Short mmCIF file of C-alpha atoms in Angstrom, two decimals:
data_model
loop_
_atom_site.label_atom_id
_atom_site.label_comp_id
_atom_site.label_asym_id
_atom_site.label_seq_id
_atom_site.Cartn_x
_atom_site.Cartn_y
_atom_site.Cartn_z
CA UNK H 1 97.36 82.09 81.51
CA UNK H 2 99.11 79.00 80.21
CA UNK H 3 102.39 79.27 78.40
CA UNK H 4 105.82 80.69 78.84
CA UNK H 5 105.11 83.55 81.29
CA UNK H 6 101.78 83.05 83.08
CA UNK H 7 102.54 85.44 85.93
CA UNK H 8 102.59 88.40 83.61
CA UNK H 9 99.48 88.71 84.77
CA UNK H 10 96.35 89.57 86.48
CA UNK H 11 94.05 90.52 83.64
CA UNK H 12 96.09 88.27 81.36
CA UNK H 13 95.90 85.22 83.60
CA UNK H 14 93.38 83.51 81.36
CA UNK H 15 95.36 84.17 78.19
CA UNK H 16 97.52 81.64 76.43
CA UNK H 17 101.05 82.26 75.23
CA UNK H 18 101.03 81.73 71.50
CA UNK H 19 104.20 83.29 70.13
CA UNK H 20 107.09 85.22 71.60
CA UNK H 21 110.15 86.95 70.30
CA UNK H 22 113.62 87.19 71.81
CA UNK H 23 115.86 90.25 71.82
CA UNK H 24 119.23 89.28 73.36
CA UNK H 25 121.53 92.01 74.69
CA UNK H 26 124.55 89.92 73.76
CA UNK H 27 125.23 86.27 73.08
CA UNK H 28 122.41 83.77 72.70
CA UNK H 29 123.50 80.24 73.52
CA UNK H 30 121.38 77.23 72.66
CA UNK H 31 122.16 73.78 74.04
CA UNK H 32 120.92 71.43 71.34
CA UNK H 33 121.01 68.43 73.69
CA UNK H 34 118.91 69.97 76.47
CA UNK H 35 116.97 72.55 74.50
CA UNK H 36 117.93 75.26 76.99
CA UNK H 37 118.57 78.77 75.68
CA UNK H 38 120.75 81.12 77.73
CA UNK H 39 121.09 84.88 77.40
CA UNK H 40 124.14 85.55 79.66
CA UNK H 41 124.02 89.31 79.06
CA UNK H 42 120.27 89.33 79.43
CA UNK H 43 117.64 90.43 76.99
CA UNK H 44 113.95 90.87 76.39
CA UNK H 45 111.28 88.24 75.83
CA UNK H 46 108.09 89.58 74.27
CA UNK H 47 104.68 87.96 74.01
CA UNK H 48 103.46 89.67 70.85
CA UNK H 49 99.89 88.43 71.17
CA UNK H 50 99.21 89.38 74.80
CA UNK H 51 101.40 92.47 75.08
CA UNK H 52 103.71 91.08 77.79
CA UNK H 53 107.35 92.09 78.05
CA UNK H 54 110.02 90.49 80.23
CA UNK H 55 113.39 92.17 80.58
CA UNK H 56 116.20 90.52 82.53
CA UNK H 57 119.92 90.97 83.12
CA UNK H 58 120.23 87.18 82.77
CA UNK H 59 117.68 84.84 81.20
CA UNK H 60 117.62 81.09 80.80
CA UNK H 61 114.64 79.23 79.40
CA UNK H 62 113.37 76.05 77.85
CA UNK H 63 110.14 76.39 75.97
CA UNK H 64 107.36 74.42 77.62
CA UNK H 65 109.52 73.71 80.69
CA UNK H 66 110.87 76.72 82.60
CA UNK H 67 112.07 80.31 82.59
CA UNK H 68 114.73 81.62 84.98
CA UNK H 69 115.77 85.26 85.09
CA UNK H 70 117.67 87.70 87.27
CA UNK H 71 117.24 91.44 87.49
CA UNK H 72 113.66 91.10 86.25
CA UNK H 73 111.32 93.78 84.95
CA UNK H 74 108.01 92.43 83.73
CA UNK H 75 105.33 94.62 82.19
CA UNK H 76 101.80 93.70 81.22
CA UNK H 77 98.91 95.96 80.29
CA UNK H 78 97.95 96.55 83.93
CA UNK H 79 100.79 95.30 86.15
CA UNK H 80 104.45 95.92 86.84
CA UNK H 81 106.71 93.28 88.40
CA UNK H 82 110.26 93.99 89.50
CA UNK H 83 112.25 91.18 91.09
CA UNK H 84 115.79 90.14 91.92
CA UNK H 85 115.04 86.75 90.42
CA UNK H 86 112.26 84.73 88.83
CA UNK H 87 111.91 80.97 88.44
CA UNK H 88 108.84 79.82 86.58
CA UNK H 89 107.83 76.16 86.36
CA UNK H 90 105.65 76.03 83.26
CA UNK H 91 104.08 72.54 83.71
CA UNK H 92 103.14 73.31 87.32
CA UNK H 93 101.98 76.81 86.43
CA UNK H 94 103.97 78.27 89.36
CA UNK H 95 106.49 81.10 89.58
CA UNK H 96 108.78 81.91 92.49
CA UNK H 97 110.20 85.37 93.03
CA UNK H 98 112.96 86.72 95.23
CA UNK H 99 112.94 90.41 96.14
CA UNK H 100 109.61 91.24 94.48
CA UNK H 101 108.06 94.69 93.98
CA UNK H 102 104.55 94.52 92.54
CA UNK H 103 102.16 97.26 91.42
CA UNK H 104 98.68 97.19 89.90
CA UNK H 105 95.37 99.00 90.35
CA UNK H 106 95.05 97.73 93.94
CA UNK H 107 98.65 97.82 95.22
CA UNK H 108 101.46 100.30 94.70
CA UNK H 109 105.02 99.16 95.39
CA UNK H 110 104.03 96.00 97.23
CA UNK H 111 107.30 94.44 98.41
CA UNK H 112 108.24 91.03 99.75
CA UNK H 113 111.41 89.07 100.26
CA UNK H 114 109.89 86.11 98.46
CA UNK H 115 106.68 85.34 96.62
CA UNK H 116 104.89 82.55 94.84
CA UNK H 117 102.37 82.95 92.03
CA UNK H 118 99.91 80.11 91.47
CA UNK H 119 98.47 80.79 88.05
CA UNK H 120 95.75 78.17 87.88
CA UNK H 121 94.34 79.37 91.20
CA UNK H 122 95.07 83.06 90.45
CA UNK H 123 96.61 83.40 93.91
CA UNK H 124 99.82 85.10 95.01
CA UNK H 125 101.58 84.32 98.31
CA UNK H 126 104.06 86.84 99.72
CA UNK H 127 106.27 86.35 102.78
CA UNK H 128 109.00 88.22 104.59
CA UNK H 129 109.02 91.97 105.10
CA UNK H 130 105.77 92.47 103.23
CA UNK H 131 104.92 96.13 102.86
CA UNK H 132 103.00 98.32 100.44
CA UNK H 133 103.11 102.02 99.78
CA UNK H 134 99.42 102.04 98.83
CA UNK H 135 97.45 100.93 100.69
CA UNK H 136 99.77 101.57 103.64
CA UNK H 137 100.41 98.07 104.90
CA UNK H 138 103.10 96.09 106.70
CA UNK H 139 102.69 92.38 107.31
CA UNK H 140 104.53 89.12 107.78
CA UNK H 141 102.49 87.22 105.19
CA UNK H 142 100.01 88.31 102.55
CA UNK H 143 97.71 86.11 100.48
CA UNK H 144 96.12 87.73 97.43
CA UNK H 145 93.22 86.52 95.30
CA UNK H 146 93.73 88.40 92.04
CA UNK H 147 90.42 87.45 90.52
CA UNK H 148 88.27 88.42 93.50
CA UNK H 149 90.48 91.42 94.35
CA UNK H 150 90.83 90.53 98.00
CA UNK H 151 93.74 89.82 100.32
CA UNK H 152 94.44 88.31 103.72
CA UNK H 153 97.32 89.50 105.92
CA UNK H 154 98.56 87.04 108.55
CA UNK H 155 100.67 87.52 111.65
CA UNK H 156 101.75 90.91 112.93
CA UNK H 157 100.53 93.73 110.72
CA UNK H 158 99.98 97.49 110.59
CA UNK H 159 97.39 99.02 108.26
CA UNK H 160 96.85 102.77 107.95
CA UNK H 161 94.08 104.61 106.15
CA UNK H 162 93.67 108.35 106.76
CA UNK H 163 93.06 108.62 110.52
CA UNK H 164 92.43 104.91 111.06
CA UNK H 165 95.18 102.46 112.08
CA UNK H 166 94.62 98.73 112.47
CA UNK H 167 97.28 96.63 114.19
CA UNK H 168 97.83 92.96 114.76
CA UNK H 169 100.31 92.15 117.53
CA UNK H 170 100.15 88.37 117.59
CA UNK H 171 101.13 85.52 115.30
CA UNK H 172 97.48 84.55 114.90
CA UNK H 173 96.37 88.08 113.92
CA UNK H 174 94.53 88.49 110.60
CA UNK H 175 93.44 91.38 108.39
CA UNK H 176 91.05 91.19 105.46
CA UNK H 177 91.27 93.61 102.52
CA UNK H 178 88.69 94.02 99.79
CA UNK H 179 89.29 96.26 96.75
CA UNK H 180 86.29 97.68 94.97
CA UNK H 181 85.67 100.76 92.83
CA UNK H 182 88.94 102.40 93.81
CA UNK H 183 88.39 101.95 97.54
CA UNK H 184 89.75 99.55 100.13
CA UNK H 185 87.63 97.87 102.78
CA UNK H 186 89.75 96.68 105.70
CA UNK H 187 88.54 94.58 108.60
CA UNK H 188 89.87 92.27 111.29
CA UNK H 189 86.68 90.25 110.89
CA UNK H 190 87.42 87.70 108.23
CA UNK H 191 84.57 86.59 105.94
CA UNK H 192 84.08 82.85 105.92
CA UNK H 193 84.69 82.67 102.17
CA UNK H 194 88.09 84.36 102.50
CA UNK H 195 89.38 81.63 104.81
CA UNK H 196 89.94 79.47 101.74
CA UNK H 197 93.17 81.44 101.19
CA UNK H 198 94.70 79.89 104.31
CA UNK H 199 95.35 76.64 102.47
CA UNK H 200 98.04 78.37 100.41
CA UNK H 201 100.26 79.34 103.34
CA UNK H 202 102.36 76.19 103.18
CA UNK H 203 103.04 76.46 99.46
CA UNK H 204 105.84 78.97 100.03
#
């Protein structure tokens, strides 16, 4: 997705923001010199074409440049994003989150202290206290390929599925997850093709 809110997301990643509407909760301040619009009491930004809705307690944006928000709730047709803060660099097609909780068809209540969404690559990097309610996972770092529906956990991890528990006790430990037809395939043997995700570690 290219436009104001590319992260708002997975199935919509290829879409393009055409028009959006603004519903401020209070004042709406526009700096005519910088082109920055601030909603100090927060508000809602809606992508009418793609069905995306961003709600924030504080929002600051400049069309074609950036969006910053605090107390974020973002809804798309298939995903829910809750975050303490969001900072989206539109030209770079990158968004940084603090205190993220993410849910979609593959993950339920996936949490991380910080996260980075790379929209052109359709990759999400999560670090710090990563844990998900479903599948049951705890990890130091998680790399997700949204298009291929696969993920790579790095460092110490714990994965539980029914009576099976997989653990990684070392910094170099790795776990591969593949989502398909409502099921999760987990393995400590990493497919060669999945190693491409390792190049994103240093981006966050």
